[in-house]
C-alpha cells in the first residue's frame, strides 16, 4: 500500500487481528500501521477496539404540542465517573440481523416509549466514540401525533428498566444547557431539533 499525499485519506495495513472476547459485544486487538499526512508510514501500533456495529436512535417529537419524549435508564458506562448512572437519553437500539434501520426505529419507539410513529426520517449518521469503539449511529426524527404519557417500559429478557417522560422542547433545551443531559446522542439530537424546530412545526402542524 502506498501512502497518499498529505491532507487526503491515507492507506492502512492491518498486520494482526485477535479477538480477545466475543459475546453481546466483541473486544478486538489490532496491530496496524497507516499512512502519515507528512508522507511515509506510521510505526506499527497496537489498539484495542470495542466492536458493537450499527445502532439506531430516535428523537420522538410531537410538533403540534411542541414536545419530545425522553427516557431515563441505568447505564453502566457512567459508573466510574462518580456521577449518577441514570442518564436521560432518547430511544435507541442495535440493528439485529435482517432488520433495516427504519424497522429498528419503529420497534424501539414502541418498546422503550410506547409510541407509534406517524412519520420517520433520517437526520444524521455518526460515530459515537471512534477512538476505540466501532459503533455508528443512524439518528432519526420520529413524528408522533400525541406523546404517550410517561411510564416504565423495556423488555424483561434484556433486563431493561426504562422510564419515559414527556417535556416541552424549551424545557428539554434548558436541561441540555444545564448539563442535566450529558449523553452524546441526545445532545446531538436536541441540538438538531433546536435548529429545525420551526421548519418541522410548519411541515407537520
PDB file of C-alpha atoms in Angstrom:
ATOM      1  CA  UNK A   1       0.000   0.000   0.000  1.00  0.00           C
ATOM      2  CA  UNK A   2       1.328   3.428  -0.939  1.00  0.00           C
ATOM      3  CA  UNK A   3       0.702   6.492   1.244  1.00  0.00           C
ATOM      4  CA  UNK A   4      -1.434   9.197  -0.342  1.00  0.00           C
ATOM      5  CA  UNK A   5      -0.498  12.903  -0.314  1.00  0.00           C
ATOM      6  CA  UNK A   6      -0.848  14.936   2.857  1.00  0.00           C
ATOM      7  CA  UNK A   7      -4.374  16.061   3.680  1.00  0.00           C
ATOM      8  CA  UNK A   8      -6.110  13.256   1.774  1.00  0.00           C
ATOM      9  CA  UNK A   9      -7.414   9.939   3.131  1.00  0.00           C
ATOM     10  CA  UNK A  10      -4.495   7.585   3.621  1.00  0.00           C
ATOM     11  CA  UNK A  11      -3.803   3.889   3.302  1.00  0.00           C
ATOM     12  CA  UNK A  12      -3.579   1.496   6.204  1.00  0.00           C
ATOM     13  CA  UNK A  13      -2.466  -2.071   6.790  1.00  0.00           C
ATOM     14  CA  UNK A  14      -3.823  -4.431   9.442  1.00  0.00           C
ATOM     15  CA  UNK A  15      -0.926  -6.674  10.383  1.00  0.00           C
ATOM     16  CA  UNK A  16      -2.654  -8.783  13.012  1.00  0.00           C
ATOM     17  CA  UNK A  17      -6.191  -9.027  14.375  1.00  0.00           C
ATOM     18  CA  UNK A  18      -7.033 -11.002  17.532  1.00  0.00           C
ATOM     19  CA  UNK A  19     -10.453 -11.452  19.136  1.00  0.00           C
ATOM     20  CA  UNK A  20      -9.986 -11.088  22.891  1.00  0.00           C
ATOM     21  CA  UNK A  21     -13.657 -11.528  23.783  1.00  0.00           C
ATOM     22  CA  UNK A  22     -16.818 -12.347  21.857  1.00  0.00           C
ATOM     23  CA  UNK A  23     -20.273 -12.039  23.384  1.00  0.00           C
ATOM     24  CA  UNK A  24     -23.038  -9.454  23.134  1.00  0.00           C
ATOM     25  CA  UNK A  25     -20.141  -7.130  22.246  1.00  0.00           C
ATOM     26  CA  UNK A  26     -16.671  -8.018  20.973  1.00  0.00           C
ATOM     27  CA  UNK A  27     -13.222  -6.816  22.004  1.00  0.00           C
ATOM     28  CA  UNK A  28     -10.578  -6.974  19.292  1.00  0.00           C
ATOM     29  CA  UNK A  29      -6.842  -6.253  19.424  1.00  0.00           C
ATOM     30  CA  UNK A  30      -5.358  -4.809  16.245  1.00  0.00           C
ATOM     31  CA  UNK A  31      -1.744  -4.330  15.203  1.00  0.00           C
ATOM     32  CA  UNK A  32      -1.630  -1.904  12.297  1.00  0.00           C
ATOM     33  CA  UNK A  33       0.138   0.919  10.556  1.00  0.00           C
ATOM     34  CA  UNK A  34      -1.195   3.785   8.455  1.00  0.00           C
ATOM     35  CA  UNK A  35      -0.040   6.425   6.021  1.00  0.00           C
ATOM     36  CA  UNK A  36       1.031   9.750   7.549  1.00  0.00           C
ATOM     37  CA  UNK A  37      -0.074  13.194   6.370  1.00  0.00           C
ATOM     38  CA  UNK A  38       3.576  14.205   6.009  1.00  0.00           C
ATOM     39  CA  UNK A  39       4.305  11.105   3.918  1.00  0.00           C
ATOM     40  CA  UNK A  40       5.571   7.636   4.726  1.00  0.00           C
ATOM     41  CA  UNK A  41       4.156   5.185   7.230  1.00  0.00           C
ATOM     42  CA  UNK A  42       3.485   5.254  10.948  1.00  0.00           C
ATOM     43  CA  UNK A  43       5.234   2.772  13.161  1.00  0.00           C
ATOM     44  CA  UNK A  44       3.249  -0.380  13.959  1.00  0.00           C
ATOM     45  CA  UNK A  45       0.742   0.488  16.688  1.00  0.00           C
ATOM     46  CA  UNK A  46      -1.447  -1.742  18.849  1.00  0.00           C
ATOM     47  CA  UNK A  47      -5.035  -0.768  19.631  1.00  0.00           C
ATOM     48  CA  UNK A  48      -7.984  -2.444  21.349  1.00  0.00           C
ATOM     49  CA  UNK A  49     -11.311  -1.995  19.536  1.00  0.00           C
ATOM     50  CA  UNK A  50     -14.668  -2.400  21.241  1.00  0.00           C
ATOM     51  CA  UNK A  51     -16.897  -3.670  18.434  1.00  0.00           C
ATOM     52  CA  UNK A  52     -20.623  -3.041  18.521  1.00  0.00           C
ATOM     53  CA  UNK A  53     -21.694  -2.316  14.972  1.00  0.00           C
ATOM     54  CA  UNK A  54     -24.644  -0.294  13.712  1.00  0.00           C
ATOM     55  CA  UNK A  55     -27.277   1.202  16.001  1.00  0.00           C
ATOM     56  CA  UNK A  56     -30.295   3.462  15.700  1.00  0.00           C
ATOM     57  CA  UNK A  57     -31.513   6.382  17.807  1.00  0.00           C
ATOM     58  CA  UNK A  58     -34.875   8.136  17.500  1.00  0.00           C
ATOM     59  CA  UNK A  59     -35.817  11.625  18.634  1.00  0.00           C
ATOM     60  CA  UNK A  60     -39.563  11.393  19.304  1.00  0.00           C
ATOM     61  CA  UNK A  61     -41.150  14.755  18.555  1.00  0.00           C
ATOM     62  CA  UNK A  62     -44.791  15.919  18.646  1.00  0.00           C
ATOM     63  CA  UNK A  63     -44.865  19.104  16.541  1.00  0.00           C
ATOM     64  CA  UNK A  64     -48.425  20.106  17.436  1.00  0.00           C
ATOM     65  CA  UNK A  65     -47.658  20.060  21.171  1.00  0.00           C
ATOM     66  CA  UNK A  66     -44.003  21.063  20.628  1.00  0.00           C
ATOM     67  CA  UNK A  67     -42.949  18.261  22.969  1.00  0.00           C
ATOM     68  CA  UNK A  68     -40.346  15.492  22.959  1.00  0.00           C
ATOM     69  CA  UNK A  69     -40.333  12.068  24.577  1.00  0.00           C
ATOM     70  CA  UNK A  70     -37.193  11.380  26.597  1.00  0.00           C
ATOM     71  CA  UNK A  71     -36.171   8.265  28.509  1.00  0.00           C
ATOM     72  CA  UNK A  72     -34.089   7.581  31.583  1.00  0.00           C
ATOM     73  CA  UNK A  73     -32.253   4.360  32.357  1.00  0.00           C
ATOM     74  CA  UNK A  74     -29.283   2.890  34.222  1.00  0.00           C
ATOM     75  CA  UNK A  75     -26.061   2.991  32.213  1.00  0.00           C
ATOM     76  CA  UNK A  76     -23.038   1.021  33.410  1.00  0.00           C
ATOM     77  CA  UNK A  77     -20.716   3.160  31.286  1.00  0.00           C
ATOM     78  CA  UNK A  78     -21.271   6.109  33.630  1.00  0.00           C
ATOM     79  CA  UNK A  79     -20.449   4.216  36.832  1.00  0.00           C
ATOM     80  CA  UNK A  80     -16.768   5.115  37.024  1.00  0.00           C
ATOM     81  CA  UNK A  81     -17.395   8.844  36.503  1.00  0.00           C
ATOM     82  CA  UNK A  82     -18.528   9.220  40.134  1.00  0.00           C
ATOM     83  CA  UNK A  83     -21.855  10.580  38.886  1.00  0.00           C
ATOM     84  CA  UNK A  84     -25.351   9.151  38.749  1.00  0.00           C
ATOM     85  CA  UNK A  85     -25.502   6.249  36.253  1.00  0.00           C
ATOM     86  CA  UNK A  86     -29.166   7.041  35.470  1.00  0.00           C
ATOM     87  CA  UNK A  87     -28.928   9.029  32.250  1.00  0.00           C
ATOM     88  CA  UNK A  88     -31.516  10.998  30.294  1.00  0.00           C
ATOM     89  CA  UNK A  89     -31.453   9.826  26.690  1.00  0.00           C
ATOM     90  CA  UNK A  90     -33.592   9.242  23.620  1.00  0.00           C
ATOM     91  CA  UNK A  91     -34.923   5.938  22.308  1.00  0.00           C
ATOM     92  CA  UNK A  92     -32.173   3.780  20.786  1.00  0.00           C
ATOM     93  CA  UNK A  93     -31.254   0.186  19.969  1.00  0.00           C
ATOM     94  CA  UNK A  94     -28.986  -2.095  17.989  1.00  0.00           C
ATOM     95  CA  UNK A  95     -29.733  -3.272  14.464  1.00  0.00           C
ATOM     96  CA  UNK A  96     -30.229  -7.030  14.537  1.00  0.00           C
ATOM     97  CA  UNK A  97     -29.578  -9.364  11.622  1.00  0.00           C
ATOM     98  CA  UNK A  98     -32.220  -8.991   8.925  1.00  0.00           C
ATOM     99  CA  UNK A  99     -33.531  -5.638  10.186  1.00  0.00           C
ATOM    100  CA  UNK A 100     -33.428  -2.259   8.486  1.00  0.00           C
ATOM    101  CA  UNK A 101     -32.650   0.888  10.488  1.00  0.00           C
ATOM    102  CA  UNK A 102     -36.226   2.071   9.939  1.00  0.00           C
ATOM    103  CA  UNK A 103     -37.641  -1.169  11.374  1.00  0.00           C
ATOM    104  CA  UNK A 104     -35.423  -0.845  14.429  1.00  0.00           C
ATOM    105  CA  UNK A 105     -36.502   2.760  14.949  1.00  0.00           C
ATOM    106  CA  UNK A 106     -40.183   1.842  14.950  1.00  0.00           C
ATOM    107  CA  UNK A 107     -39.614  -1.204  17.161  1.00  0.00           C
ATOM    108  CA  UNK A 108     -37.591   0.686  19.740  1.00  0.00           C
ATOM    109  CA  UNK A 109     -40.071   3.580  19.833  1.00  0.00           C
ATOM    110  CA  UNK A 110     -42.758   1.094  20.819  1.00  0.00           C
ATOM    111  CA  UNK A 111     -40.630  -0.970  23.229  1.00  0.00           C
ATOM    112  CA  UNK A 112     -38.970   1.898  25.074  1.00  0.00           C
ATOM    113  CA  UNK A 113     -41.645   4.618  24.992  1.00  0.00           C
ATOM    114  CA  UNK A 114     -44.918   3.031  23.868  1.00  0.00           C
ATOM    115  CA  UNK A 115     -45.045   5.355  20.826  1.00  0.00           C
ATOM    116  CA  UNK A 116     -46.401   4.729  17.346  1.00  0.00           C
ATOM    117  CA  UNK A 117     -44.722   6.869  14.700  1.00  0.00           C
ATOM    118  CA  UNK A 118     -46.691   8.972  12.246  1.00  0.00           C
ATOM    119  CA  UNK A 119     -43.606   9.614  10.142  1.00  0.00           C
ATOM    120  CA  UNK A 120     -39.915   8.750  10.318  1.00  0.00           C
ATOM    121  CA  UNK A 121     -36.984  10.340   8.538  1.00  0.00           C
ATOM    122  CA  UNK A 122     -33.197  10.160   8.897  1.00  0.00           C
ATOM    123  CA  UNK A 123     -31.228  13.052  10.381  1.00  0.00           C
ATOM    124  CA  UNK A 124     -27.525  12.096  10.667  1.00  0.00           C
ATOM    125  CA  UNK A 125     -25.175   9.144  10.700  1.00  0.00           C
ATOM    126  CA  UNK A 126     -22.187   9.465  13.028  1.00  0.00           C
ATOM    127  CA  UNK A 127     -19.632   7.542  15.072  1.00  0.00           C
ATOM    128  CA  UNK A 128     -20.084   7.916  18.827  1.00  0.00           C
ATOM    129  CA  UNK A 129     -16.532   7.258  20.113  1.00  0.00           C
ATOM    130  CA  UNK A 130     -14.287   6.400  17.140  1.00  0.00           C
ATOM    131  CA  UNK A 131     -11.110   6.396  19.237  1.00  0.00           C
ATOM    132  CA  UNK A 132     -11.873   2.869  20.382  1.00  0.00           C
ATOM    133  CA  UNK A 133     -15.495   1.975  19.573  1.00  0.00           C
ATOM    134  CA  UNK A 134     -16.853   0.879  16.196  1.00  0.00           C
ATOM    135  CA  UNK A 135     -20.455   1.915  16.947  1.00  0.00           C
ATOM    136  CA  UNK A 136     -22.098   4.059  14.276  1.00  0.00           C
ATOM    137  CA  UNK A 137     -25.495   5.645  14.891  1.00  0.00           C
ATOM    138  CA  UNK A 138     -28.262   6.328  12.416  1.00  0.00           C
ATOM    139  CA  UNK A 139     -30.257   9.134  14.016  1.00  0.00           C
ATOM    140  CA  UNK A 140     -33.912   9.533  13.087  1.00  0.00           C
ATOM    141  CA  UNK A 141     -36.612  12.018  13.916  1.00  0.00           C
ATOM    142  CA  UNK A 142     -39.855  10.190  14.668  1.00  0.00           C
ATOM    143  CA  UNK A 143     -43.000  12.286  14.423  1.00  0.00           C
ATOM    144  CA  UNK A 144     -45.807  11.347  16.830  1.00  0.00           C
ATOM    145  CA  UNK A 145     -49.353  12.719  16.778  1.00  0.00           C
ATOM    146  CA  UNK A 146     -49.531  12.994  20.550  1.00  0.00           C
ATOM    147  CA  UNK A 147     -46.928  11.850  23.074  1.00  0.00           C
ATOM    148  CA  UNK A 148     -47.838   8.800  25.137  1.00  0.00           C
ATOM    149  CA  UNK A 149     -47.902   9.745  28.854  1.00  0.00           C
ATOM    150  CA  UNK A 150     -44.772   8.710  30.717  1.00  0.00           C
ATOM    151  CA  UNK A 151     -44.395   5.188  32.017  1.00  0.00           C
ATOM    152  CA  UNK A 152     -41.968   2.335  32.569  1.00  0.00           C
ATOM    153  CA  UNK A 153     -41.007   0.285  29.527  1.00  0.00           C
ATOM    154  CA  UNK A 154     -38.433  -2.192  28.249  1.00  0.00           C
ATOM    155  CA  UNK A 155     -38.017  -5.913  27.717  1.00  0.00           C
ATOM    156  CA  UNK A 156     -37.678  -8.188  30.739  1.00  0.00           C
ATOM    157  CA  UNK A 157     -35.471 -10.608  28.813  1.00  0.00           C
ATOM    158  CA  UNK A 158     -32.988  -7.779  28.219  1.00  0.00           C
ATOM    159  CA  UNK A 159     -33.199  -6.536  31.829  1.00  0.00           C
ATOM    160  CA  UNK A 160     -34.439  -3.174  30.627  1.00  0.00           C
ATOM    161  CA  UNK A 161     -35.934  -0.729  33.109  1.00  0.00           C
ATOM    162  CA  UNK A 162     -36.730   2.410  31.116  1.00  0.00           C
ATOM    163  CA  UNK A 163     -38.709   5.398  32.324  1.00  0.00           C
ATOM    164  CA  UNK A 164     -40.196   7.558  29.583  1.00  0.00           C
ATOM    165  CA  UNK A 165     -41.429  11.095  30.135  1.00  0.00           C
ATOM    166  CA  UNK A 166     -42.708  13.992  28.056  1.00  0.00           C
ATOM    167  CA  UNK A 167     -41.355  17.545  28.191  1.00  0.00           C
ATOM    168  CA  UNK A 168     -41.718  20.668  26.097  1.00  0.00           C
ATOM    169  CA  UNK A 169     -38.884  21.420  23.731  1.00  0.00           C
ATOM    170  CA  UNK A 170     -37.954  24.561  25.668  1.00  0.00           C
ATOM    171  CA  UNK A 171     -37.596  22.509  28.854  1.00  0.00           C
ATOM    172  CA  UNK A 172     -35.544  19.846  27.064  1.00  0.00           C
ATOM    173  CA  UNK A 173     -33.185  22.509  25.712  1.00  0.00           C
ATOM    174  CA  UNK A 174     -32.956  24.033  29.179  1.00  0.00           C
ATOM    175  CA  UNK A 175     -31.992  20.620  30.578  1.00  0.00           C
ATOM    176  CA  UNK A 176     -29.335  20.452  27.881  1.00  0.00           C
ATOM    177  CA  UNK A 177     -27.965  23.863  28.769  1.00  0.00           C
ATOM    178  CA  UNK A 178     -27.877  22.988  32.488  1.00  0.00           C
ATOM    179  CA  UNK A 179     -25.899  19.796  31.869  1.00  0.00           C
ATOM    180  CA  UNK A 180     -28.750  17.559  33.011  1.00  0.00           C
ATOM    181  CA  UNK A 181     -28.468  15.713  29.700  1.00  0.00           C
ATOM    182  CA  UNK A 182     -24.861  14.538  29.379  1.00  0.00           C
ATOM    183  CA  UNK A 183     -25.050  11.640  26.943  1.00  0.00           C
ATOM    184  CA  UNK A 184     -23.778  12.373  23.449  1.00  0.00           C
ATOM    185  CA  UNK A 185     -26.609  11.022  21.288  1.00  0.00           C
ATOM    186  CA  UNK A 186     -29.454  13.079  22.849  1.00  0.00           C
ATOM    187  CA  UNK A 187     -27.199  16.139  22.821  1.00  0.00           C
ATOM    188  CA  UNK A 188     -26.747  15.802  19.046  1.00  0.00           C
ATOM    189  CA  UNK A 189     -30.469  15.128  18.552  1.00  0.00           C
ATOM    190  CA  UNK A 190     -31.703  18.059  20.619  1.00  0.00           C
ATOM    191  CA  UNK A 191     -29.249  20.482  19.058  1.00  0.00           C
ATOM    192  CA  UNK A 192     -30.522  19.380  15.649  1.00  0.00           C
ATOM    193  CA  UNK A 193     -34.099  19.956  16.841  1.00  0.00           C
ATOM    194  CA  UNK A 194     -33.217  23.447  18.052  1.00  0.00           C
ATOM    195  CA  UNK A 195     -32.060  24.282  14.510  1.00  0.00           C
ATOM    196  CA  UNK A 196     -35.010  22.623  12.720  1.00  0.00           C
ATOM    197  CA  UNK A 197     -37.900  23.041  15.161  1.00  0.00           C
ATOM    198  CA  UNK A 198     -39.763  25.783  13.297  1.00  0.00           C
ATOM    199  CA  UNK A 199     -39.470  24.008   9.947  1.00  0.00           C
ATOM    200  CA  UNK A 200     -40.880  20.837  11.490  1.00  0.00           C
ATOM    201  CA  UNK A 201     -43.796  22.706  13.008  1.00  0.00           C
ATOM    202  CA  UNK A 202     -44.615  24.364   9.682  1.00  0.00           C
ATOM    203  CA  UNK A 203     -44.444  20.997   7.960  1.00  0.00           C
ATOM    204  CA  UNK A 204     -46.493  18.896  10.372  1.00  0.00           C
ATOM    205  CA  UNK A 205     -48.852  21.224  12.274  1.00  0.00           C
TER     206      UNK A 205
END
